[in-house]
XYZ file of C-alpha atoms in Angstrom:
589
model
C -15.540 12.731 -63.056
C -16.276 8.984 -63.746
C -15.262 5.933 -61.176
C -12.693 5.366 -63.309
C -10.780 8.589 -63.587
C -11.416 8.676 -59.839
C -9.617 5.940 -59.391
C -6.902 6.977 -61.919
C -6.598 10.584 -60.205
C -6.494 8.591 -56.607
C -3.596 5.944 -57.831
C -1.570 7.562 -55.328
C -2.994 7.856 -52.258
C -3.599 5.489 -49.302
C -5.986 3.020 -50.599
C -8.475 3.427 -47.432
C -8.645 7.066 -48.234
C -9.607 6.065 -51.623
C -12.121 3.716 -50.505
C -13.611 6.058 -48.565
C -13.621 8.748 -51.042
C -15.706 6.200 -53.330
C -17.711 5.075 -50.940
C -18.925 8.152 -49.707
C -19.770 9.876 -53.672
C -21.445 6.523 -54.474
C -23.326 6.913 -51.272
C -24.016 9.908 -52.349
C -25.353 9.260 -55.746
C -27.311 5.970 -54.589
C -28.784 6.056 -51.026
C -29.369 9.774 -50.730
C -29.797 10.369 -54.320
C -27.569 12.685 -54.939
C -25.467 13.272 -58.136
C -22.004 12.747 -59.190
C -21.052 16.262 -60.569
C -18.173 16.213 -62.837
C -17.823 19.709 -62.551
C -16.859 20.176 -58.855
C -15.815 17.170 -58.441
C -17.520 16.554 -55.012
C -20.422 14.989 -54.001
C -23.650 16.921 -53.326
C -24.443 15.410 -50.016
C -22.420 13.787 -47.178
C -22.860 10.835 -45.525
C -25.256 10.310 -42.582
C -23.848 10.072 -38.776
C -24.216 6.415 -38.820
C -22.705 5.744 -42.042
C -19.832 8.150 -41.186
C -19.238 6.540 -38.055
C -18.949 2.754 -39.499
C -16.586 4.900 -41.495
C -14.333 6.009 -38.759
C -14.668 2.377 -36.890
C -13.492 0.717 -39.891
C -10.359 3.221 -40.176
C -12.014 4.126 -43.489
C -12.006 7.938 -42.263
C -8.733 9.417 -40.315
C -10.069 13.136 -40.805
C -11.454 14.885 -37.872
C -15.232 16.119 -38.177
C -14.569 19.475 -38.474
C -12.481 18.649 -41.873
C -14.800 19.471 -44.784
C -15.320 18.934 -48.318
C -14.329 21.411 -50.921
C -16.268 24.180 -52.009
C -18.958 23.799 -54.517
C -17.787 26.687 -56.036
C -15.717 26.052 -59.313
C -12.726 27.888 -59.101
C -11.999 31.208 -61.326
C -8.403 29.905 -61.988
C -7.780 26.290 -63.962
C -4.063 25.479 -63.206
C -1.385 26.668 -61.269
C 2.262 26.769 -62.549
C 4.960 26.439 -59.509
C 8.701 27.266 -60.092
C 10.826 24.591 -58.056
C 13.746 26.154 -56.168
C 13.311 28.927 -53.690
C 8.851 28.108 -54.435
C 8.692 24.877 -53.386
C 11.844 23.638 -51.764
C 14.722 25.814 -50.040
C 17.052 27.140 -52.091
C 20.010 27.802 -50.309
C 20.074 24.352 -48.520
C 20.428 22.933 -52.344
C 22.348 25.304 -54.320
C 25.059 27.079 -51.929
C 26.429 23.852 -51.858
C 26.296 22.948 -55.127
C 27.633 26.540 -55.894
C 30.776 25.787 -53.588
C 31.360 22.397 -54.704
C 32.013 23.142 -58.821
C 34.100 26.327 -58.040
C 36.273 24.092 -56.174
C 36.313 21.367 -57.972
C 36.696 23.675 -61.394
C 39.521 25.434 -59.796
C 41.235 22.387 -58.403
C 41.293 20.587 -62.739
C 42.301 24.374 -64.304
C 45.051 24.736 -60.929
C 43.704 28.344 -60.657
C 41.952 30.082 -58.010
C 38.840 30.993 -60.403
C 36.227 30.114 -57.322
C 35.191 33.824 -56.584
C 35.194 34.318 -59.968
C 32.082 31.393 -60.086
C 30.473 32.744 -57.288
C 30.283 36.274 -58.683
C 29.064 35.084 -62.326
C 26.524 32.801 -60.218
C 24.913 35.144 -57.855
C 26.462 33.706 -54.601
C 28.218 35.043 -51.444
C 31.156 33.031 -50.687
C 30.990 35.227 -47.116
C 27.394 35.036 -46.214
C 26.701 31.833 -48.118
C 23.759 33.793 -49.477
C 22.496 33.828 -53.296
C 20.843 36.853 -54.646
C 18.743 37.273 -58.336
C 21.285 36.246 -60.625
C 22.366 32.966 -63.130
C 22.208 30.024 -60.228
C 18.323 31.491 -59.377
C 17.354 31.991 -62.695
C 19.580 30.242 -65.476
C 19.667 26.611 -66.579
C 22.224 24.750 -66.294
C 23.674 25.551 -70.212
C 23.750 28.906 -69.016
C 25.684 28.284 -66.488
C 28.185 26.336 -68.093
C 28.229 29.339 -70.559
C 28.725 31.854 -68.092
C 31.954 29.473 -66.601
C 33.451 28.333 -70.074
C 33.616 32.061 -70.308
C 35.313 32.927 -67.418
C 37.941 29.820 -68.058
C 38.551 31.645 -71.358
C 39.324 34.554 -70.144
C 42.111 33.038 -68.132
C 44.012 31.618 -71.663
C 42.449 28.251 -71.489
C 40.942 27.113 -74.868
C 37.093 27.221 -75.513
C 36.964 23.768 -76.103
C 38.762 22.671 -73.245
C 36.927 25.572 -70.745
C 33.719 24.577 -71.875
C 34.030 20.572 -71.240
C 35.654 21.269 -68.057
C 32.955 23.484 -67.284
C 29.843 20.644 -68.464
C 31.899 17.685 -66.914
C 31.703 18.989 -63.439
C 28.392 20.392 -63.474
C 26.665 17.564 -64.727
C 28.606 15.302 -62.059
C 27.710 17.818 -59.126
C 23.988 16.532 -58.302
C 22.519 18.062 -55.190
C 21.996 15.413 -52.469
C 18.346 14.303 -51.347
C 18.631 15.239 -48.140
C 19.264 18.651 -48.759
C 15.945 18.834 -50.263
C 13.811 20.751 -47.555
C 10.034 21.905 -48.516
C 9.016 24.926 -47.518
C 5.943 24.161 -46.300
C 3.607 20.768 -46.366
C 3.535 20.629 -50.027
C 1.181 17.036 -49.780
C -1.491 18.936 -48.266
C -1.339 22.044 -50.519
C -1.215 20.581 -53.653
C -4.036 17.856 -53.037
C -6.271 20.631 -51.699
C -5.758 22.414 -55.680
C -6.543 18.916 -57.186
C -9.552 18.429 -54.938
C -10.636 21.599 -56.435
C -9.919 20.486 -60.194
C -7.063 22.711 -60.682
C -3.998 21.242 -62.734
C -0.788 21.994 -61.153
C 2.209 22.100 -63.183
C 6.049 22.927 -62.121
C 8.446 24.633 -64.871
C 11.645 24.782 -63.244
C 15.524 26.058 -64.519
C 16.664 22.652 -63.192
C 17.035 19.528 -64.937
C 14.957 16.930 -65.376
C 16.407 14.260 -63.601
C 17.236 15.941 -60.101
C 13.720 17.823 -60.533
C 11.833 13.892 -60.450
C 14.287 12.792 -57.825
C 12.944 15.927 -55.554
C 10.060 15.526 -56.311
C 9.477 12.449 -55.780
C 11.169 12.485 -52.249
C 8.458 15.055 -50.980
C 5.876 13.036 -51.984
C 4.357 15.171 -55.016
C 4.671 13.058 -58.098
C 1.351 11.738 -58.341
C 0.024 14.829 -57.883
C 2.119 16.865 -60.406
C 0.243 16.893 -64.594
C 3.207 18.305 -66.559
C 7.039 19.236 -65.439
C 8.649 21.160 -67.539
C 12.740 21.456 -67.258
C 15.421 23.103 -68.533
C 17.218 20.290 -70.842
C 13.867 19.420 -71.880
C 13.948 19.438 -75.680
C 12.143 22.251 -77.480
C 11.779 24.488 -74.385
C 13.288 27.885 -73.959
C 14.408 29.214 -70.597
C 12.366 31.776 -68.852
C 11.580 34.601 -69.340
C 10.572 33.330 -72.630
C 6.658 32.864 -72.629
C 7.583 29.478 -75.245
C 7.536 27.165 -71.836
C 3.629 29.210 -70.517
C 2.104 28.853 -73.903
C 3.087 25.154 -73.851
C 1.584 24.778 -70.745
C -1.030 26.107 -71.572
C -1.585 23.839 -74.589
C -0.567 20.555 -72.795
C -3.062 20.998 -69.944
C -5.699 22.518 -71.935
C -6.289 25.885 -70.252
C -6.598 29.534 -71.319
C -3.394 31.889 -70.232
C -5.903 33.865 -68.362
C -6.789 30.623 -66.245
C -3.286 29.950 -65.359
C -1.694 30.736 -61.527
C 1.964 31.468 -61.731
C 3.976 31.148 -58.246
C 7.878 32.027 -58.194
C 10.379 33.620 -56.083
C 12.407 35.513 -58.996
C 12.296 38.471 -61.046
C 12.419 35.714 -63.686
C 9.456 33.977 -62.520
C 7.750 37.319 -62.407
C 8.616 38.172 -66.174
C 8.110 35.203 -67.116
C 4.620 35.098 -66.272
C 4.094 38.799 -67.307
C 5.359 37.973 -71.077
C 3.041 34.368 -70.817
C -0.028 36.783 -69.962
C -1.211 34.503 -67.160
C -4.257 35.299 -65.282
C -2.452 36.346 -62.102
C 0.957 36.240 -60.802
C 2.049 35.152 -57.125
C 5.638 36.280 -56.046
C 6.654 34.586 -52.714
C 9.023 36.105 -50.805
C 10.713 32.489 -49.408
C 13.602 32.228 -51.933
C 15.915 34.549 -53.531
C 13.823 37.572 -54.998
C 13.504 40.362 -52.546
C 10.173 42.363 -52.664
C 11.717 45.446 -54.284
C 13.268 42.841 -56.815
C 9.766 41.588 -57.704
C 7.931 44.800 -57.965
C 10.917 45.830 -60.515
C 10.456 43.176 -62.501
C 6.092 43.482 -62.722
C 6.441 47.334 -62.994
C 9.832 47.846 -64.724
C 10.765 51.665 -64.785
C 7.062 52.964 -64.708
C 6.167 51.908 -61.363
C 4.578 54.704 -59.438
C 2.680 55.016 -55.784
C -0.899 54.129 -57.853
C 0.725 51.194 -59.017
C 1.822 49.941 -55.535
C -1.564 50.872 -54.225
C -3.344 48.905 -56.011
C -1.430 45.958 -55.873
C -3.305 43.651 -54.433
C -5.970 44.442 -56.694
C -3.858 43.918 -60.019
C -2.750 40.731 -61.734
C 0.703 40.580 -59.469
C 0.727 39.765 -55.998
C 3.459 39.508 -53.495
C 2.718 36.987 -50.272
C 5.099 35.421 -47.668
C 5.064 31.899 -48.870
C 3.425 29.021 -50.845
C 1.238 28.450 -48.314
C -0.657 31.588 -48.572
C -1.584 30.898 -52.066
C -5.319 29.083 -51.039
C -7.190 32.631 -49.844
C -6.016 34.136 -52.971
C -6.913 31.183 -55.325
C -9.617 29.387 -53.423
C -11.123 32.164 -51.747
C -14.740 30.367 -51.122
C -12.922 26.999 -50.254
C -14.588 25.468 -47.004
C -11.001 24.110 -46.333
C -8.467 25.292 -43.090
C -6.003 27.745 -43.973
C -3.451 30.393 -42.530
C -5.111 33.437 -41.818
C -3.772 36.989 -40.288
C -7.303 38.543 -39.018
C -6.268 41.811 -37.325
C -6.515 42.498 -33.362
C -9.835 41.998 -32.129
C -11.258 45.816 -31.188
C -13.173 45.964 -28.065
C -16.464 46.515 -29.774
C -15.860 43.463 -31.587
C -15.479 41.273 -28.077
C -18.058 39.513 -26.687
C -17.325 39.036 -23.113
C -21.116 36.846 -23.094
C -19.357 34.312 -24.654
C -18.696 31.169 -22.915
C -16.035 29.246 -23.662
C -15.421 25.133 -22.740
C -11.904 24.599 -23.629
C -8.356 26.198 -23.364
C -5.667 24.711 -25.236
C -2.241 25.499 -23.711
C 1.395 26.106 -25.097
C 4.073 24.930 -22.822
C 7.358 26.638 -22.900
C 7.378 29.998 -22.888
C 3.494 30.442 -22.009
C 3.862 28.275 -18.751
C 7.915 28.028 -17.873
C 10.434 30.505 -17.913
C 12.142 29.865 -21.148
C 15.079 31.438 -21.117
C 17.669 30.189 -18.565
C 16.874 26.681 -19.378
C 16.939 26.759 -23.391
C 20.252 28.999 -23.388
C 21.952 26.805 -21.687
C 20.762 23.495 -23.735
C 21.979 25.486 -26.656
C 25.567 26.476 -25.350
C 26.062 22.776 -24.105
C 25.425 21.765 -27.604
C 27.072 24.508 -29.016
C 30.275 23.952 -26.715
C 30.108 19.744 -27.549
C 29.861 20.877 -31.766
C 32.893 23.020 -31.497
C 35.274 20.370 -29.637
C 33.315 17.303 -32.280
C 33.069 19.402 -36.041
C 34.226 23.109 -36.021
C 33.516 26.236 -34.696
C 31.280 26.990 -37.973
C 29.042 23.925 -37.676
C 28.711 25.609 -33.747
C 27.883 28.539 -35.296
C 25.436 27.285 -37.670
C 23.364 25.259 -35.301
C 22.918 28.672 -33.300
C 21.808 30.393 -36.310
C 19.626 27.295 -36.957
C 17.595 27.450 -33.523
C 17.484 31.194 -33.404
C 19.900 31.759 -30.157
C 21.533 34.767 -29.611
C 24.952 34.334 -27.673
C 25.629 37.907 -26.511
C 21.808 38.304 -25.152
C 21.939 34.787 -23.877
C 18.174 34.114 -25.693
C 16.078 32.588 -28.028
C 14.386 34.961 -30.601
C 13.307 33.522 -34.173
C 14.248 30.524 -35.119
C 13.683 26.637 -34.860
C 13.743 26.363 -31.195
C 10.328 28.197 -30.621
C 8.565 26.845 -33.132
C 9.721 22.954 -33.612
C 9.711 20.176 -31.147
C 13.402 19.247 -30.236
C 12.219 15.667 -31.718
C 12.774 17.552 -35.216
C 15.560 20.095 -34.117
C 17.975 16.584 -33.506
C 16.710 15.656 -37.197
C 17.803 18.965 -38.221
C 21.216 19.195 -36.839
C 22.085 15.537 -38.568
C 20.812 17.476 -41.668
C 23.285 20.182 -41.102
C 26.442 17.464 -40.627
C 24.653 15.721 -43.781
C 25.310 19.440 -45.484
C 28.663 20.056 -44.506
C 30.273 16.632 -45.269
C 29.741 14.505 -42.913
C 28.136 10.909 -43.858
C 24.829 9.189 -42.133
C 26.542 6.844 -39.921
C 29.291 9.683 -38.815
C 26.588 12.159 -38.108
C 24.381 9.752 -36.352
C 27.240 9.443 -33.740
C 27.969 13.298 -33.815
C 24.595 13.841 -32.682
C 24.207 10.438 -30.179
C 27.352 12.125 -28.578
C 26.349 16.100 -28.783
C 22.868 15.623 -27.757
C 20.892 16.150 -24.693
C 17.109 16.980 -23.215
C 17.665 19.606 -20.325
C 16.135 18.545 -17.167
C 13.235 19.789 -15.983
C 12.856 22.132 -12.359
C 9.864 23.286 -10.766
C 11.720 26.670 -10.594
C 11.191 26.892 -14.364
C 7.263 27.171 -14.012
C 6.119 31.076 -14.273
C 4.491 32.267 -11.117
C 0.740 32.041 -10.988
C 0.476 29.153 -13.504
C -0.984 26.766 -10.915
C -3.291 28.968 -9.150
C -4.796 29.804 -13.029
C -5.391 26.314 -14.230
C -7.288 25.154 -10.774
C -8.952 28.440 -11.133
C -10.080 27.573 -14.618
C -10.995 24.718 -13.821
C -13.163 25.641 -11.067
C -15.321 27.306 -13.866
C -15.617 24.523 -15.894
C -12.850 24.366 -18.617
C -11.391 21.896 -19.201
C -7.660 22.157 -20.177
C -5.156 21.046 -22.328
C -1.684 20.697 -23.241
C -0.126 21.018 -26.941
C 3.165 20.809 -26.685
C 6.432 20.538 -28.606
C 8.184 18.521 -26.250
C 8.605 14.728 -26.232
C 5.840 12.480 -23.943
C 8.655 11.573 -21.640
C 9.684 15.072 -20.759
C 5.956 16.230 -20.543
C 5.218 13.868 -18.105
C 7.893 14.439 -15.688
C 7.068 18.113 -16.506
C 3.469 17.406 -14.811
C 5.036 15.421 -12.365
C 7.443 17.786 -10.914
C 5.227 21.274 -11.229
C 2.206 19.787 -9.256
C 0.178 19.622 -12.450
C -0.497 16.300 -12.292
C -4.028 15.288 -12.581
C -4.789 19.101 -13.070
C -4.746 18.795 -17.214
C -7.351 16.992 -18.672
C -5.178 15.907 -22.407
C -1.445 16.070 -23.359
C -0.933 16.467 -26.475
C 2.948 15.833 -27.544
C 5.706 15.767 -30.255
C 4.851 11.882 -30.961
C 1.339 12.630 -30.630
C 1.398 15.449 -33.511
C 3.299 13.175 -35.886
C 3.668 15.063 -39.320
C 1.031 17.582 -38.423
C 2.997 20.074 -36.122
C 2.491 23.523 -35.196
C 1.620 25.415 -37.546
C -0.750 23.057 -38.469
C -4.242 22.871 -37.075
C -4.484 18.921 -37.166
C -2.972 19.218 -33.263
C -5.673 21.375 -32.476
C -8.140 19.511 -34.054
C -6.919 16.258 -32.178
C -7.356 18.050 -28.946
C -11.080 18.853 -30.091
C -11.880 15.129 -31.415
C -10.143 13.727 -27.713
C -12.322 16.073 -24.939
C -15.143 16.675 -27.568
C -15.382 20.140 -27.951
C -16.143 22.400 -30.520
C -13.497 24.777 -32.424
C -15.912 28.138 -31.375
C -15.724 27.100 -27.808
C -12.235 26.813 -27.822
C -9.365 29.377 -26.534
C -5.917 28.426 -27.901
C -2.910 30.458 -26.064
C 0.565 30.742 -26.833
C 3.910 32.640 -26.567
C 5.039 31.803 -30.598
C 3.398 32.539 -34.198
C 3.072 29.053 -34.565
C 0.770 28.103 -31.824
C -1.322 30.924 -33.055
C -1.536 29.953 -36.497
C -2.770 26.533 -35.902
C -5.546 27.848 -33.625
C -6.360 30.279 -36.204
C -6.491 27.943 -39.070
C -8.289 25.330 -36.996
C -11.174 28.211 -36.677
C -10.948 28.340 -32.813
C -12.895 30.966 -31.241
C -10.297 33.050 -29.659
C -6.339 32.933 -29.565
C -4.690 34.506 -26.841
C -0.919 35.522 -27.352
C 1.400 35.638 -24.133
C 3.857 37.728 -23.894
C 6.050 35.632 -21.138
C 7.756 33.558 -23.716
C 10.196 33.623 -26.955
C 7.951 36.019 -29.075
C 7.563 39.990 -28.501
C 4.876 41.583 -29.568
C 5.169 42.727 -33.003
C 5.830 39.109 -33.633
C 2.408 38.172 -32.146
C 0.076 40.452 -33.465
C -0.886 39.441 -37.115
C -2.261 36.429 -35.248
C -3.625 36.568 -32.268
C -6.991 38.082 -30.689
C -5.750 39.447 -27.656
C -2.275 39.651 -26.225
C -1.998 39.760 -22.386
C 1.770 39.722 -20.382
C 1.256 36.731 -18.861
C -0.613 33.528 -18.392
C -2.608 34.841 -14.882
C -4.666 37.598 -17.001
C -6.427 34.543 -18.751
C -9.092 34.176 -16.310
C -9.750 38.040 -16.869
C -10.365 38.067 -20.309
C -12.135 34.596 -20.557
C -14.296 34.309 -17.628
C -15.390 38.366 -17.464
C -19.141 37.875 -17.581
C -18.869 35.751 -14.676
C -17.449 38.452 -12.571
């Protein structure tokens, strides 16, 4: 790739990333003499310490060290097709709403009750506010006029009349952009394919104009080749292969080189009738996994065929975010990983390690009586301010379970509470309630609990200073605002015990579950990921260890998680934070 496509391909990005990128392939081509190869797209040697380092004074460089370059490997696959809604971005958060504003709005210019009648032609529970496989997942939006015009006829109104009825007040209904939530961090994912040279292109059931809009609010445009949409002209709607071959054409690929990624049976067929090179079902939107496999398999699925599965053309996986593995399996890049349990044979207690990167809640402090009551408080203050449904939703939201009086699931374990206030003026935003209004909602709802040196687990000093006393040094990576970790230190006696704090501020747009946090830590004390023991009570913390290539991650069972929730990702699990010394420091007893 030439300086000047570089430059083209980079018009996007921060302009001292760019620099540096430039810098560093012209480095690599001049000084070193290295090449430019146009095929990977990378160059063929790095930069020197020094040079790298007049780098980072500059600000040219804001990656850690231990971020690398992609693989030199060209990649098997050439492009990668994502479907929008349910893929991408969260469905329900979009749609439900949508769904519940034109049945009401239809209902209210016909004057009859038709609005169950919409939700059952659409796919959606007016109950559970859920949407399964049906028109609103899969259709476009002519469909769905279709599908209501016929309905409206049914009830003696005129075709004519149903059907612009039916068009005005879908095309005036346009989902708001804050109900646009990722899935995952879509920046990161998608410039890790075009570091690689794969073309990524999103064919969506939507329309054109509130597809750009969304995706130009998570930050993706300049990083998209081709979007195809449902009132594009000369398109047909999935599961017709028309929209893959075109693709296909447009971007210059083979079928056989082309990724497919979507959450519905339609998505599935789709790419089966296309004849795509391999097909990713995610399991973050509306298809269920029994949905998916029916529509790969059909009627002749049988126990070979779900056997070898992961060996076939169709895959299922949790999310978008565990596409890189499957399509990048030699890239030298971070990425969330599920290794199994470490076996005992597979232990080496020889092995010394320098740093131990801490959770907070729920690996040092007793969780529980301090978060449930935060959460009724807020609860109680939502139900007097908005309604008891709002209450309820927020509960639902952080994961709290009134009749156990705990946290299980949910935002609460996983998110700082920096975000979680975000999220609840989200959730007015959703139900009606404008910026400035929710704003005070939330100002008048909201609250930090306090912190008490009762809430520390027993044993948590005594392990740090004994840690310590064998020379590891130890950190803190925590979800919780600077303010509230400092008094924490203050008031448990920790003070002066911890040698970094890492916070919500601190993490900026890298949180758990990414490994940036951990990384930070690293680049701070200087230590190396293999030296490194990251330990936590929730999936997340785990992750971001594991993806950040630590050498062990130690799950604690004192916190919001249980056990089946820790094991895909961590090494060891132990009950509490005082068997740490045990496990780590064994071959010095």
């Amino acid at each position: 790739m030439g300086l000047e496509k570089t430059l083209c391909w980079a018009s996007g990005y921060n302009k001292k990333n760019v620099l540096c990128y430039i810098i560093t392939r012209l480095y690599s081509a001049t000084v070193k003499g290295g090449s430019l190869n146009s095929e990977t797209n990378v160059p063929n040697y790095l930069p020197t310490d020094n040079l790298r380092e007049k780098f980072m004074e500059s600000g040219l460089i804001f990656e850690t060290r231990y971020r690398k370059f992609p693989s030199t490997k060209r990649p098997v696959y050439k492009a990668i097709v994502f479907d929008k809604d349910g893929t991408l971005i969260c469905f329900d958060s979009v749609w439900v709403p949508w769904a519940k504003q034109i049945a009401t709005s239809i209902s209210a210019a016909v004057k009859l009750d038709v609005q169950e009648d919409i939700f059952k032609v659409l796919g959606v529970c007016s109950k559970t506010s859920r949407v399964q496989p049906g028109l609103l997942a899969e259709g476009t939006k002519s469909q769905i006029c279709e599908a209501i015009t016929g309905i409206l006829t049914k009830k003696n109104i005129s075709r004519a009349y149903a059907h612009e009825i039916s068009a005005h007040h879908i095309n005036c209904c346009i989902p708001q952009p804050q109900q646009v939530n990722q899935l995952e961090d879509l920046p990161q994912l998608f410039t890790v394919l075009r570091q690689h040279d794969i073309r990524v292109a999103v064919c969506t059931s939507d329309s054109r104009e509130p597809t750009i809009r969304a995706l130009d609010k998570l930050r993706l445009l300049h990083l998209v080749d081709l979007v195809i949409c449902g009132d594009d002209e000369q398109t047909h709607p999935k599961p017709d292969p028309h929209n893959g071959l075109l693709i296909c054409d447009r971007l210059s690929v083979k079928p056989n080189e082309v990724v497919m990624v979507g959450d519905t049976p339609t998505d599935v067929k789709f790419a089966k009738n296309s004849r795509f090179g391999l097909t990713l079902g995610v399991l973050s939107g509306v298809g269920r996994r029994s949905d998916l496999e029916r529509a790969w398999y059909g009627s002749k699925k049988t126990e070979l065929n779900v056997r070898q599965l992961q060996n076939s053309k169709f895959q299922i996986i949790p999310s978008v975010a565990d596409i890189i593995p499957i399509v990048l399996p030699n890239a030298s890049v971070p990425v969330r990983v599920r290794p199994r349990l470490l076996s005992a044979s597979q232990y080496d207690p020889t092995k010394k390690y320098k740093l131990v990167i801490l959770d907070k809640n729920g690996s040092l402090t007793d969780v529980h009586p301090r978060w449930s009551n935060w959460a009724e408080v807020i609860s109680s203050r939502l139900r007097k301010i908005t309604s008891a449904r709002i209450a309820d939703k927020f509960m639902e939201m952080i994961g709290y379970d009134a009749e156990a009086r705990r946290v299980s699931g949910g935002m609460l374990p996983d998110c700082s509470i920096l975000h979680i206030r975000d999220c609840l003026g989200y959730l007015l935003n959703l139900n009606g309630y404008d910026e400035r209004c929710s704003s005070e909602i939330v100002n008048k709802v909201w609250f930090v609990p306090d912190l008490d040196a009762d809430d520390l687990l027993p044993g948590v000093v005594e392990t740090i200073t004994h840690l310590r006393q064998h020379g590891l040094a130890i950190a803190l990576n925590t979800s919780d605002s600077q303010e509230v970790s400092r008094k924490f230190l203050s008031c448990t006696g920790l003070e002066g015990k911890i040698d970094y704090v890492l916070s919500a501020e601190d993490a900026g747009r890298h949180p758990k579950t990414s490994p940036d946090a951990v990384y930070h830590v690293l680049n701070a004390l200087g230590h190396q990921p293999d030296e490194t023991i990251v330990v936590g009570d929730t999936p997340s913390d785990l992750i971001s260890g594991q993806s950040a290539g630590v050498g062990l991650t130690v799950g604690v069972l004192s916190g919001f998680s249980r056990a089946h929730n820790l094991l895909p990702y961590a090494n060891w699990l132990i009950p509490n934070i005082t068997h740490l010394p045990r496990l780590v420091l064994s071959n010095q007893h």
